[in-house]
């Protein structure tokens, strides 16, 4: 029965797993166990786009179809709580971040406050059924002009919510050739500690990127390591850089934008590559490519965001959800 259900899911955009449970998202949300056992088709969640696993075998899932967050019991598939998204949003982060104790889920986005576009922090405590949004006051700016773009979101070693921002500033400094702009990229890590009922932001650090880095932007940060599109990593503690995979492996993985998921227990990094539709799995400890799953020729979707589940890689295809072997290169 489970195989038939997996085959019947023709539109599968995202898959998430905690190693024990698997959430398969397309038009609707399906709950499976890691061994492939079917549990439930979870209604009314439509077009799930983000999910995060939290304590007591529960998860928080965003349904893009009805702009709501669902607190889900993974043991039964029962919805424990629903809260609607608020405000018209722009520049929303593409993944949730969870506090170290697993109790609090964070999200960032821009929305108008009066006539001003303002950064907002969203804080959800599912077990308490609380959902709050806080406008972020200064110090956003990162050297003037326009909105800061959120590159990544994480909690630091002390549990403080932090966001990695970047901003491209174009200056016309050559008066002999004013039509030739000079692009300057500014990066910064903004801490957002909560004191009382609102975040009290401050810049932990900020820096100006080299001109060559304009075409190799940062895509991920955990407070110590910075990951760029070309799979180079900068260690902010040692000030050293290295690549996650070998030069020959990088030739088949040209720089591109991606979403990522990291398994800290297995040191495995899964990338959803947005440009070419590949899903890849990298062993960050041995710095080796362990899994590579290509998009079918001529197919834009489904098969966009697969997931490592034990020693299998689940991914949507036009023929339904397929469980590929892992490792697989």
PDB file of C-alpha atoms in Angstrom:
ATOM      1  CA  UNK A   1       0.000   0.000   0.000  1.00  0.00           C
ATOM      2  CA  UNK A   2       2.775   2.454   0.951  1.00  0.00           C
ATOM      3  CA  UNK A   3       4.523   1.885  -2.391  1.00  0.00           C
ATOM      4  CA  UNK A   4       1.288   2.621  -4.236  1.00  0.00           C
ATOM      5  CA  UNK A   5       0.781   5.834  -2.257  1.00  0.00           C
ATOM      6  CA  UNK A   6       4.349   6.984  -2.945  1.00  0.00           C
ATOM      7  CA  UNK A   7       3.815   6.301  -6.646  1.00  0.00           C
ATOM      8  CA  UNK A   8       0.554   8.262  -6.616  1.00  0.00           C
ATOM      9  CA  UNK A   9       2.237  11.491  -5.411  1.00  0.00           C
ATOM     10  CA  UNK A  10       3.014  13.018  -8.826  1.00  0.00           C
ATOM     11  CA  UNK A  11       3.634  16.566  -7.595  1.00  0.00           C
ATOM     12  CA  UNK A  12       6.239  16.437  -4.854  1.00  0.00           C
ATOM     13  CA  UNK A  13       8.196  19.635  -4.272  1.00  0.00           C
ATOM     14  CA  UNK A  14       9.756  19.069  -0.854  1.00  0.00           C
ATOM     15  CA  UNK A  15      10.586  16.219   1.506  1.00  0.00           C
ATOM     16  CA  UNK A  16      11.719  16.581   5.129  1.00  0.00           C
ATOM     17  CA  UNK A  17      12.843  13.939   7.627  1.00  0.00           C
ATOM     18  CA  UNK A  18      14.126  13.650  11.183  1.00  0.00           C
ATOM     19  CA  UNK A  19      15.456  10.145  10.499  1.00  0.00           C
ATOM     20  CA  UNK A  20      12.351   8.505  11.929  1.00  0.00           C
ATOM     21  CA  UNK A  21       9.468  10.315  10.253  1.00  0.00           C
ATOM     22  CA  UNK A  22       9.182  11.629   6.689  1.00  0.00           C
ATOM     23  CA  UNK A  23       7.047  14.544   5.509  1.00  0.00           C
ATOM     24  CA  UNK A  24       6.318  14.484   1.771  1.00  0.00           C
ATOM     25  CA  UNK A  25       4.963  17.766   0.452  1.00  0.00           C
ATOM     26  CA  UNK A  26       3.185  18.548  -2.798  1.00  0.00           C
ATOM     27  CA  UNK A  27      -0.395  19.685  -3.205  1.00  0.00           C
ATOM     28  CA  UNK A  28      -0.966  18.092   0.209  1.00  0.00           C
ATOM     29  CA  UNK A  29       1.209  16.696   3.010  1.00  0.00           C
ATOM     30  CA  UNK A  30       1.774  12.978   3.514  1.00  0.00           C
ATOM     31  CA  UNK A  31       3.329  11.454   6.639  1.00  0.00           C
ATOM     32  CA  UNK A  32       5.449   8.308   6.377  1.00  0.00           C
ATOM     33  CA  UNK A  33       7.876   6.424   8.572  1.00  0.00           C
ATOM     34  CA  UNK A  34      11.501   6.116   7.527  1.00  0.00           C
ATOM     35  CA  UNK A  35      10.979   2.470   6.506  1.00  0.00           C
ATOM     36  CA  UNK A  36       8.313   3.582   4.022  1.00  0.00           C
ATOM     37  CA  UNK A  37       5.242   2.811   6.141  1.00  0.00           C
ATOM     38  CA  UNK A  38       2.364   5.158   5.299  1.00  0.00           C
ATOM     39  CA  UNK A  39       0.813   6.937   8.290  1.00  0.00           C
ATOM     40  CA  UNK A  40      -1.566   9.627   7.089  1.00  0.00           C
ATOM     41  CA  UNK A  41      -2.457  12.191   4.465  1.00  0.00           C
ATOM     42  CA  UNK A  42      -2.536  15.312   6.607  1.00  0.00           C
ATOM     43  CA  UNK A  43      -5.442  17.581   5.773  1.00  0.00           C
ATOM     44  CA  UNK A  44      -5.971  20.521   5.490  1.00  0.00           C
ATOM     45  CA  UNK A  45      -2.275  21.366   4.894  1.00  0.00           C
ATOM     46  CA  UNK A  46      -1.775  22.451   1.274  1.00  0.00           C
ATOM     47  CA  UNK A  47       1.492  23.138  -0.540  1.00  0.00           C
ATOM     48  CA  UNK A  48       3.815  22.717   2.455  1.00  0.00           C
ATOM     49  CA  UNK A  49       6.998  24.682   1.816  1.00  0.00           C
ATOM     50  CA  UNK A  50       8.874  24.758   5.134  1.00  0.00           C
ATOM     51  CA  UNK A  51       9.027  22.352   8.050  1.00  0.00           C
ATOM     52  CA  UNK A  52      11.096  21.917  11.183  1.00  0.00           C
ATOM     53  CA  UNK A  53      11.194  19.069  13.697  1.00  0.00           C
ATOM     54  CA  UNK A  54      10.840  19.912  17.374  1.00  0.00           C
ATOM     55  CA  UNK A  55      10.752  17.879  20.626  1.00  0.00           C
ATOM     56  CA  UNK A  56       8.220  15.186  21.551  1.00  0.00           C
ATOM     57  CA  UNK A  57       7.926  13.864  17.970  1.00  0.00           C
ATOM     58  CA  UNK A  58       6.276  17.018  16.683  1.00  0.00           C
ATOM     59  CA  UNK A  59       6.902  19.393  13.784  1.00  0.00           C
ATOM     60  CA  UNK A  60       5.957  22.883  12.658  1.00  0.00           C
ATOM     61  CA  UNK A  61       4.901  23.020   9.007  1.00  0.00           C
ATOM     62  CA  UNK A  62       4.109  26.034   6.860  1.00  0.00           C
ATOM     63  CA  UNK A  63       1.319  25.557   4.346  1.00  0.00           C
ATOM     64  CA  UNK A  64       1.757  28.028   1.496  1.00  0.00           C
ATOM     65  CA  UNK A  65      -1.673  27.190   0.077  1.00  0.00           C
ATOM     66  CA  UNK A  66      -3.541  28.747   2.987  1.00  0.00           C
ATOM     67  CA  UNK A  67      -0.786  30.877   4.591  1.00  0.00           C
ATOM     68  CA  UNK A  68      -0.825  29.100   7.937  1.00  0.00           C
ATOM     69  CA  UNK A  69       1.486  27.288  10.347  1.00  0.00           C
ATOM     70  CA  UNK A  70       0.554  23.822  11.601  1.00  0.00           C
ATOM     71  CA  UNK A  71       1.781  22.182  14.801  1.00  0.00           C
ATOM     72  CA  UNK A  72       1.802  18.493  13.946  1.00  0.00           C
ATOM     73  CA  UNK A  73       1.970  15.342  16.092  1.00  0.00           C
ATOM     74  CA  UNK A  74       4.206  12.992  14.107  1.00  0.00           C
ATOM     75  CA  UNK A  75       3.134   9.900  16.044  1.00  0.00           C
ATOM     76  CA  UNK A  76      -0.471  10.169  14.877  1.00  0.00           C
ATOM     77  CA  UNK A  77      -0.531  12.831  12.157  1.00  0.00           C
ATOM     78  CA  UNK A  78      -2.939  14.899  14.253  1.00  0.00           C
ATOM     79  CA  UNK A  79      -2.839  18.691  13.949  1.00  0.00           C
ATOM     80  CA  UNK A  80      -2.406  20.087  17.462  1.00  0.00           C
ATOM     81  CA  UNK A  81      -2.657  23.785  16.640  1.00  0.00           C
ATOM     82  CA  UNK A  82      -3.096  26.105  13.672  1.00  0.00           C
ATOM     83  CA  UNK A  83      -2.029  29.742  13.499  1.00  0.00           C
ATOM     84  CA  UNK A  84      -2.446  31.989  10.477  1.00  0.00           C
ATOM     85  CA  UNK A  85       0.446  33.957   9.003  1.00  0.00           C
ATOM     86  CA  UNK A  86       0.196  37.688   9.537  1.00  0.00           C
ATOM     87  CA  UNK A  87       1.113  40.735   7.444  1.00  0.00           C
ATOM     88  CA  UNK A  88       1.914  40.961   3.752  1.00  0.00           C
ATOM     89  CA  UNK A  89       5.494  39.807   3.450  1.00  0.00           C
ATOM     90  CA  UNK A  90       8.600  40.201   1.343  1.00  0.00           C
ATOM     91  CA  UNK A  91      12.077  38.683   1.535  1.00  0.00           C
ATOM     92  CA  UNK A  92      11.029  35.885   3.886  1.00  0.00           C
ATOM     93  CA  UNK A  93      13.669  33.362   4.963  1.00  0.00           C
ATOM     94  CA  UNK A  94      13.326  30.000   3.216  1.00  0.00           C
ATOM     95  CA  UNK A  95      13.734  27.896   6.353  1.00  0.00           C
ATOM     96  CA  UNK A  96      12.834  27.935  10.019  1.00  0.00           C
ATOM     97  CA  UNK A  97      15.416  28.122  12.788  1.00  0.00           C
ATOM     98  CA  UNK A  98      14.896  26.456  16.163  1.00  0.00           C
ATOM     99  CA  UNK A  99      16.288  27.502  19.535  1.00  0.00           C
ATOM    100  CA  UNK A 100      18.822  25.071  21.086  1.00  0.00           C
ATOM    101  CA  UNK A 101      16.221  23.697  23.515  1.00  0.00           C
ATOM    102  CA  UNK A 102      13.822  23.070  20.624  1.00  0.00           C
ATOM    103  CA  UNK A 103      10.997  25.092  22.122  1.00  0.00           C
ATOM    104  CA  UNK A 104      11.003  28.190  19.918  1.00  0.00           C
ATOM    105  CA  UNK A 105      10.840  28.563  16.143  1.00  0.00           C
ATOM    106  CA  UNK A 106      12.038  31.726  14.406  1.00  0.00           C
ATOM    107  CA  UNK A 107      11.459  33.288  11.001  1.00  0.00           C
ATOM    108  CA  UNK A 108      12.395  36.652   9.436  1.00  0.00           C
ATOM    109  CA  UNK A 109      10.660  38.759   6.796  1.00  0.00           C
ATOM    110  CA  UNK A 110      10.074  42.319   5.639  1.00  0.00           C
ATOM    111  CA  UNK A 111       6.692  44.047   5.887  1.00  0.00           C
ATOM    112  CA  UNK A 112       5.416  47.588   5.980  1.00  0.00           C
ATOM    113  CA  UNK A 113       5.143  49.333   9.301  1.00  0.00           C
ATOM    114  CA  UNK A 114       3.169  52.419   8.383  1.00  0.00           C
ATOM    115  CA  UNK A 115       4.799  53.634   5.169  1.00  0.00           C
ATOM    116  CA  UNK A 116       8.215  52.136   5.935  1.00  0.00           C
ATOM    117  CA  UNK A 117       9.394  48.672   4.901  1.00  0.00           C
ATOM    118  CA  UNK A 118      10.743  47.119   8.093  1.00  0.00           C
ATOM    119  CA  UNK A 119      12.394  43.859   9.103  1.00  0.00           C
ATOM    120  CA  UNK A 120      10.240  41.690  11.378  1.00  0.00           C
ATOM    121  CA  UNK A 121      11.140  38.779  13.639  1.00  0.00           C
ATOM    122  CA  UNK A 122       8.549  36.027  13.961  1.00  0.00           C
ATOM    123  CA  UNK A 123       8.632  33.936  17.133  1.00  0.00           C
ATOM    124  CA  UNK A 124       6.489  30.828  17.494  1.00  0.00           C
ATOM    125  CA  UNK A 125       6.334  28.595  20.579  1.00  0.00           C
ATOM    126  CA  UNK A 126       4.153  25.703  19.370  1.00  0.00           C
ATOM    127  CA  UNK A 127       3.752  23.909  22.714  1.00  0.00           C
ATOM    128  CA  UNK A 128       2.508  27.156  24.279  1.00  0.00           C
ATOM    129  CA  UNK A 129       0.363  28.033  21.245  1.00  0.00           C
ATOM    130  CA  UNK A 130       1.966  31.473  21.003  1.00  0.00           C
ATOM    131  CA  UNK A 131       2.754  33.310  17.773  1.00  0.00           C
ATOM    132  CA  UNK A 132       4.282  36.799  17.978  1.00  0.00           C
ATOM    133  CA  UNK A 133       5.765  39.233  15.474  1.00  0.00           C
ATOM    134  CA  UNK A 134       8.181  42.007  16.411  1.00  0.00           C
ATOM    135  CA  UNK A 135       9.411  44.846  14.175  1.00  0.00           C
ATOM    136  CA  UNK A 136      13.193  45.161  14.302  1.00  0.00           C
ATOM    137  CA  UNK A 137      14.392  48.673  15.002  1.00  0.00           C
ATOM    138  CA  UNK A 138      17.904  49.961  14.366  1.00  0.00           C
ATOM    139  CA  UNK A 139      20.685  49.065  13.734  1.00  0.00           C
ATOM    140  CA  UNK A 140      19.844  47.887  10.226  1.00  0.00           C
ATOM    141  CA  UNK A 141      21.582  49.918   7.541  1.00  0.00           C
ATOM    142  CA  UNK A 142      24.844  48.165   6.655  1.00  0.00           C
ATOM    143  CA  UNK A 143      26.214  51.418   5.263  1.00  0.00           C
ATOM    144  CA  UNK A 144      23.071  53.023   3.793  1.00  0.00           C
ATOM    145  CA  UNK A 145      20.667  52.678   0.894  1.00  0.00           C
ATOM    146  CA  UNK A 146      18.011  49.987   0.355  1.00  0.00           C
ATOM    147  CA  UNK A 147      17.070  46.796   2.168  1.00  0.00           C
ATOM    148  CA  UNK A 148      19.455  44.304   3.689  1.00  0.00           C
ATOM    149  CA  UNK A 149      18.979  40.851   2.153  1.00  0.00           C
ATOM    150  CA  UNK A 150      18.786  37.918   4.569  1.00  0.00           C
ATOM    151  CA  UNK A 151      21.262  35.266   3.429  1.00  0.00           C
ATOM    152  CA  UNK A 152      20.794  32.872   6.349  1.00  0.00           C
ATOM    153  CA  UNK A 153      19.398  32.499   9.838  1.00  0.00           C
ATOM    154  CA  UNK A 154      20.859  30.572  12.796  1.00  0.00           C
ATOM    155  CA  UNK A 155      21.151  30.452  16.583  1.00  0.00           C
ATOM    156  CA  UNK A 156      24.646  30.999  17.947  1.00  0.00           C
ATOM    157  CA  UNK A 157      26.391  28.961  20.656  1.00  0.00           C
ATOM    158  CA  UNK A 158      24.601  30.968  23.345  1.00  0.00           C
ATOM    159  CA  UNK A 159      21.190  30.397  21.784  1.00  0.00           C
ATOM    160  CA  UNK A 160      20.803  33.930  20.421  1.00  0.00           C
ATOM    161  CA  UNK A 161      18.956  34.311  17.141  1.00  0.00           C
ATOM    162  CA  UNK A 162      21.310  35.688  14.458  1.00  0.00           C
ATOM    163  CA  UNK A 163      20.871  36.653  10.826  1.00  0.00           C
ATOM    164  CA  UNK A 164      23.473  36.926   8.094  1.00  0.00           C
ATOM    165  CA  UNK A 165      22.711  39.907   5.851  1.00  0.00           C
ATOM    166  CA  UNK A 166      24.239  41.261   2.689  1.00  0.00           C
ATOM    167  CA  UNK A 167      23.735  44.418   0.682  1.00  0.00           C
ATOM    168  CA  UNK A 168      25.111  45.495  -2.671  1.00  0.00           C
ATOM    169  CA  UNK A 169      25.977  49.190  -2.806  1.00  0.00           C
ATOM    170  CA  UNK A 170      26.678  50.628  -6.257  1.00  0.00           C
ATOM    171  CA  UNK A 171      28.841  53.749  -6.372  1.00  0.00           C
ATOM    172  CA  UNK A 172      29.896  55.846  -9.352  1.00  0.00           C
ATOM    173  CA  UNK A 173      33.335  56.927  -8.165  1.00  0.00           C
ATOM    174  CA  UNK A 174      35.193  57.224 -11.458  1.00  0.00           C
ATOM    175  CA  UNK A 175      34.381  60.714 -12.684  1.00  0.00           C
ATOM    176  CA  UNK A 176      36.091  60.132 -16.041  1.00  0.00           C
ATOM    177  CA  UNK A 177      33.897  57.077 -16.679  1.00  0.00           C
ATOM    178  CA  UNK A 178      30.755  57.642 -14.592  1.00  0.00           C
ATOM    179  CA  UNK A 179      28.809  55.024 -16.534  1.00  0.00           C
ATOM    180  CA  UNK A 180      31.013  52.333 -14.978  1.00  0.00           C
ATOM    181  CA  UNK A 181      29.669  51.559 -11.493  1.00  0.00           C
ATOM    182  CA  UNK A 182      31.661  50.035  -8.680  1.00  0.00           C
ATOM    183  CA  UNK A 183      29.692  47.440  -6.735  1.00  0.00           C
ATOM    184  CA  UNK A 184      30.578  47.009  -3.081  1.00  0.00           C
ATOM    185  CA  UNK A 185      29.141  44.081  -1.143  1.00  0.00           C
ATOM    186  CA  UNK A 186      28.648  44.479   2.589  1.00  0.00           C
ATOM    187  CA  UNK A 187      28.019  41.510   4.885  1.00  0.00           C
ATOM    188  CA  UNK A 188      27.028  41.500   8.518  1.00  0.00           C
ATOM    189  CA  UNK A 189      25.851  39.180  11.298  1.00  0.00           C
ATOM    190  CA  UNK A 190      23.030  40.757  13.271  1.00  0.00           C
ATOM    191  CA  UNK A 191      22.257  39.344  16.728  1.00  0.00           C
ATOM    192  CA  UNK A 192      18.595  39.506  17.774  1.00  0.00           C
ATOM    193  CA  UNK A 193      18.460  38.713  21.505  1.00  0.00           C
ATOM    194  CA  UNK A 194      15.055  39.025  23.135  1.00  0.00           C
ATOM    195  CA  UNK A 195      14.940  41.246  26.194  1.00  0.00           C
ATOM    196  CA  UNK A 196      11.448  41.470  27.556  1.00  0.00           C
ATOM    197  CA  UNK A 197       8.902  41.578  24.765  1.00  0.00           C
ATOM    198  CA  UNK A 198      11.085  42.605  21.834  1.00  0.00           C
ATOM    199  CA  UNK A 199      14.455  41.873  20.194  1.00  0.00           C
ATOM    200  CA  UNK A 200      17.354  44.214  20.949  1.00  0.00           C
ATOM    201  CA  UNK A 201      19.477  43.968  17.796  1.00  0.00           C
ATOM    202  CA  UNK A 202      23.181  44.681  17.490  1.00  0.00           C
ATOM    203  CA  UNK A 203      25.850  43.877  14.899  1.00  0.00           C
ATOM    204  CA  UNK A 204      28.138  41.073  16.045  1.00  0.00           C
ATOM    205  CA  UNK A 205      30.395  41.785  13.108  1.00  0.00           C
ATOM    206  CA  UNK A 206      30.302  43.221   9.614  1.00  0.00           C
ATOM    207  CA  UNK A 207      32.741  43.372   6.750  1.00  0.00           C
ATOM    208  CA  UNK A 208      33.147  44.442   3.148  1.00  0.00           C
ATOM    209  CA  UNK A 209      33.574  41.712   0.557  1.00  0.00           C
ATOM    210  CA  UNK A 210      36.251  41.680  -2.083  1.00  0.00           C
ATOM    211  CA  UNK A 211      35.218  42.594  -5.618  1.00  0.00           C
ATOM    212  CA  UNK A 212      35.853  39.010  -6.791  1.00  0.00           C
ATOM    213  CA  UNK A 213      33.252  37.745  -4.292  1.00  0.00           C
ATOM    214  CA  UNK A 214      30.485  39.586  -6.106  1.00  0.00           C
ATOM    215  CA  UNK A 215      29.824  36.484  -8.218  1.00  0.00           C
ATOM    216  CA  UNK A 216      30.314  34.002  -5.384  1.00  0.00           C
ATOM    217  CA  UNK A 217      27.845  35.047  -2.689  1.00  0.00           C
ATOM    218  CA  UNK A 218      27.455  33.579   0.777  1.00  0.00           C
ATOM    219  CA  UNK A 219      24.564  31.145   1.143  1.00  0.00           C
ATOM    220  CA  UNK A 220      24.943  29.708   4.659  1.00  0.00           C
ATOM    221  CA  UNK A 221      26.419  30.528   8.055  1.00  0.00           C
ATOM    222  CA  UNK A 222      26.301  28.892  11.489  1.00  0.00           C
ATOM    223  CA  UNK A 223      28.225  31.517  13.425  1.00  0.00           C
ATOM    224  CA  UNK A 224      31.629  30.018  12.729  1.00  0.00           C
ATOM    225  CA  UNK A 225      31.616  28.671   9.163  1.00  0.00           C
ATOM    226  CA  UNK A 226      30.537  30.582   6.068  1.00  0.00           C
ATOM    227  CA  UNK A 227      29.550  28.607   2.952  1.00  0.00           C
ATOM    228  CA  UNK A 228      29.626  30.159  -0.523  1.00  0.00           C
ATOM    229  CA  UNK A 229      28.017  29.117  -3.795  1.00  0.00           C
ATOM    230  CA  UNK A 230      31.252  27.528  -5.085  1.00  0.00           C
ATOM    231  CA  UNK A 231      31.273  25.257  -1.986  1.00  0.00           C
ATOM    232  CA  UNK A 232      34.192  27.061  -0.404  1.00  0.00           C
ATOM    233  CA  UNK A 233      34.072  27.474   3.359  1.00  0.00           C
ATOM    234  CA  UNK A 234      35.610  30.227   5.455  1.00  0.00           C
ATOM    235  CA  UNK A 235      36.349  29.446   9.103  1.00  0.00           C
ATOM    236  CA  UNK A 236      35.869  32.728  10.986  1.00  0.00           C
ATOM    237  CA  UNK A 237      37.688  31.329  14.023  1.00  0.00           C
ATOM    238  CA  UNK A 238      40.912  30.259  12.282  1.00  0.00           C
ATOM    239  CA  UNK A 239      40.582  32.687   9.335  1.00  0.00           C
ATOM    240  CA  UNK A 240      41.286  29.768   6.978  1.00  0.00           C
ATOM    241  CA  UNK A 241      39.371  28.676   3.870  1.00  0.00           C
ATOM    242  CA  UNK A 242      38.828  25.261   2.320  1.00  0.00           C
ATOM    243  CA  UNK A 243      36.525  23.488  -0.160  1.00  0.00           C
ATOM    244  CA  UNK A 244      33.901  20.927   0.841  1.00  0.00           C
ATOM    245  CA  UNK A 245      34.616  18.711  -2.162  1.00  0.00           C
ATOM    246  CA  UNK A 246      37.533  18.008  -4.485  1.00  0.00           C
ATOM    247  CA  UNK A 247      38.311  20.043  -7.573  1.00  0.00           C
ATOM    248  CA  UNK A 248      37.119  17.268  -9.900  1.00  0.00           C
ATOM    249  CA  UNK A 249      33.797  17.050  -8.041  1.00  0.00           C
ATOM    250  CA  UNK A 250      33.365  20.820  -8.193  1.00  0.00           C
ATOM    251  CA  UNK A 251      33.593  20.706 -11.989  1.00  0.00           C
ATOM    252  CA  UNK A 252      30.235  18.931 -12.084  1.00  0.00           C
ATOM    253  CA  UNK A 253      28.771  21.306  -9.484  1.00  0.00           C
ATOM    254  CA  UNK A 254      29.148  24.847 -10.838  1.00  0.00           C
ATOM    255  CA  UNK A 255      28.328  27.655  -8.396  1.00  0.00           C
ATOM    256  CA  UNK A 256      24.601  28.275  -8.006  1.00  0.00           C
ATOM    257  CA  UNK A 257      21.968  29.314  -5.497  1.00  0.00           C
ATOM    258  CA  UNK A 258      20.775  26.553  -3.154  1.00  0.00           C
ATOM    259  CA  UNK A 259      18.749  25.667  -0.087  1.00  0.00           C
ATOM    260  CA  UNK A 260      20.494  23.466   2.450  1.00  0.00           C
ATOM    261  CA  UNK A 261      19.849  21.061   5.322  1.00  0.00           C
ATOM    262  CA  UNK A 262      22.557  19.859   7.708  1.00  0.00           C
ATOM    263  CA  UNK A 263      22.606  16.690   9.805  1.00  0.00           C
ATOM    264  CA  UNK A 264      25.046  17.435  12.677  1.00  0.00           C
ATOM    265  CA  UNK A 265      25.082  13.820  13.885  1.00  0.00           C
ATOM    266  CA  UNK A 266      26.241  12.415  10.550  1.00  0.00           C
ATOM    267  CA  UNK A 267      28.045  15.588   9.344  1.00  0.00           C
ATOM    268  CA  UNK A 268      25.993  15.400   6.152  1.00  0.00           C
ATOM    269  CA  UNK A 269      24.992  18.475   4.172  1.00  0.00           C
ATOM    270  CA  UNK A 270      22.143  18.200   1.652  1.00  0.00           C
ATOM    271  CA  UNK A 271      21.858  20.882  -1.025  1.00  0.00           C
ATOM    272  CA  UNK A 272      18.833  21.625  -3.162  1.00  0.00           C
ATOM    273  CA  UNK A 273      20.450  23.308  -6.151  1.00  0.00           C
ATOM    274  CA  UNK A 274      17.995  25.784  -7.636  1.00  0.00           C
ATOM    275  CA  UNK A 275      19.752  26.382 -10.978  1.00  0.00           C
ATOM    276  CA  UNK A 276      20.139  22.842 -12.305  1.00  0.00           C
ATOM    277  CA  UNK A 277      17.742  20.943 -10.017  1.00  0.00           C
ATOM    278  CA  UNK A 278      20.399  18.592  -8.674  1.00  0.00           C
ATOM    279  CA  UNK A 279      20.240  17.295  -5.122  1.00  0.00           C
ATOM    280  CA  UNK A 280      23.648  16.530  -3.625  1.00  0.00           C
ATOM    281  CA  UNK A 281      24.795  15.148  -0.280  1.00  0.00           C
ATOM    282  CA  UNK A 282      28.246  16.064   1.042  1.00  0.00           C
ATOM    283  CA  UNK A 283      30.131  14.505   3.932  1.00  0.00           C
ATOM    284  CA  UNK A 284      31.552  17.604   5.628  1.00  0.00           C
ATOM    285  CA  UNK A 285      33.895  15.581   7.829  1.00  0.00           C
ATOM    286  CA  UNK A 286      35.679  13.728   5.031  1.00  0.00           C
ATOM    287  CA  UNK A 287      34.968  16.547   2.519  1.00  0.00           C
ATOM    288  CA  UNK A 288      33.580  14.173  -0.046  1.00  0.00           C
ATOM    289  CA  UNK A 289      30.557  13.997  -2.321  1.00  0.00           C
ATOM    290  CA  UNK A 290      28.472  10.980  -1.276  1.00  0.00           C
ATOM    291  CA  UNK A 291      25.200  11.470  -3.131  1.00  0.00           C
ATOM    292  CA  UNK A 292      24.184  13.091  -6.379  1.00  0.00           C
ATOM    293  CA  UNK A 293      20.665  12.949  -7.794  1.00  0.00           C
ATOM    294  CA  UNK A 294      19.941  14.596 -11.130  1.00  0.00           C
ATOM    295  CA  UNK A 295      16.733  16.151 -12.351  1.00  0.00           C
ATOM    296  CA  UNK A 296      15.127  14.325 -15.266  1.00  0.00           C
ATOM    297  CA  UNK A 297      15.852  15.878 -18.665  1.00  0.00           C
ATOM    298  CA  UNK A 298      13.263  18.434 -19.681  1.00  0.00           C
ATOM    299  CA  UNK A 299      11.481  18.291 -16.326  1.00  0.00           C
ATOM    300  CA  UNK A 300      11.374  21.449 -14.231  1.00  0.00           C
ATOM    301  CA  UNK A 301       9.251  19.916 -11.475  1.00  0.00           C
ATOM    302  CA  UNK A 302       8.544  17.741  -9.573  1.00  0.00           C
ATOM    303  CA  UNK A 303      11.730  16.354  -8.114  1.00  0.00           C
ATOM    304  CA  UNK A 304      12.952  19.611  -6.668  1.00  0.00           C
ATOM    305  CA  UNK A 305      13.768  19.018  -2.994  1.00  0.00           C
ATOM    306  CA  UNK A 306      14.668  15.504  -1.932  1.00  0.00           C
ATOM    307  CA  UNK A 307      15.774  14.268   1.485  1.00  0.00           C
ATOM    308  CA  UNK A 308      18.210  11.786   2.975  1.00  0.00           C
ATOM    309  CA  UNK A 309      16.323   9.168   5.014  1.00  0.00           C
ATOM    310  CA  UNK A 310      18.694   6.655   6.599  1.00  0.00           C
ATOM    311  CA  UNK A 311      20.490   4.909   3.742  1.00  0.00           C
ATOM    312  CA  UNK A 312      18.023   6.110   1.118  1.00  0.00           C
ATOM    313  CA  UNK A 313      17.400   9.375  -0.664  1.00  0.00           C
ATOM    314  CA  UNK A 314      13.721  10.158  -1.227  1.00  0.00           C
ATOM    315  CA  UNK A 315      12.853  12.390  -4.157  1.00  0.00           C
ATOM    316  CA  UNK A 316       9.815  13.337  -6.196  1.00  0.00           C
ATOM    317  CA  UNK A 317       9.695  12.376  -9.881  1.00  0.00           C
ATOM    318  CA  UNK A 318       6.988  12.418 -12.568  1.00  0.00           C
ATOM    319  CA  UNK A 319       6.417   8.760 -11.661  1.00  0.00           C
ATOM    320  CA  UNK A 320       5.882   9.462  -7.976  1.00  0.00           C
ATOM    321  CA  UNK A 321       8.237   9.536  -5.003  1.00  0.00           C
ATOM    322  CA  UNK A 322      11.262   7.306  -5.576  1.00  0.00           C
ATOM    323  CA  UNK A 323      13.595   5.971  -2.864  1.00  0.00           C
ATOM    324  CA  UNK A 324      17.112   5.956  -4.298  1.00  0.00           C
ATOM    325  CA  UNK A 325      20.120   4.237  -2.704  1.00  0.00           C
ATOM    326  CA  UNK A 326      22.627   6.215  -0.673  1.00  0.00           C
ATOM    327  CA  UNK A 327      25.586   6.694  -1.063  1.00  0.00           C
ATOM    328  CA  UNK A 328      25.147   7.274  -4.785  1.00  0.00           C
ATOM    329  CA  UNK A 329      27.527   9.217  -7.054  1.00  0.00           C
TER     330      UNK A 329
END
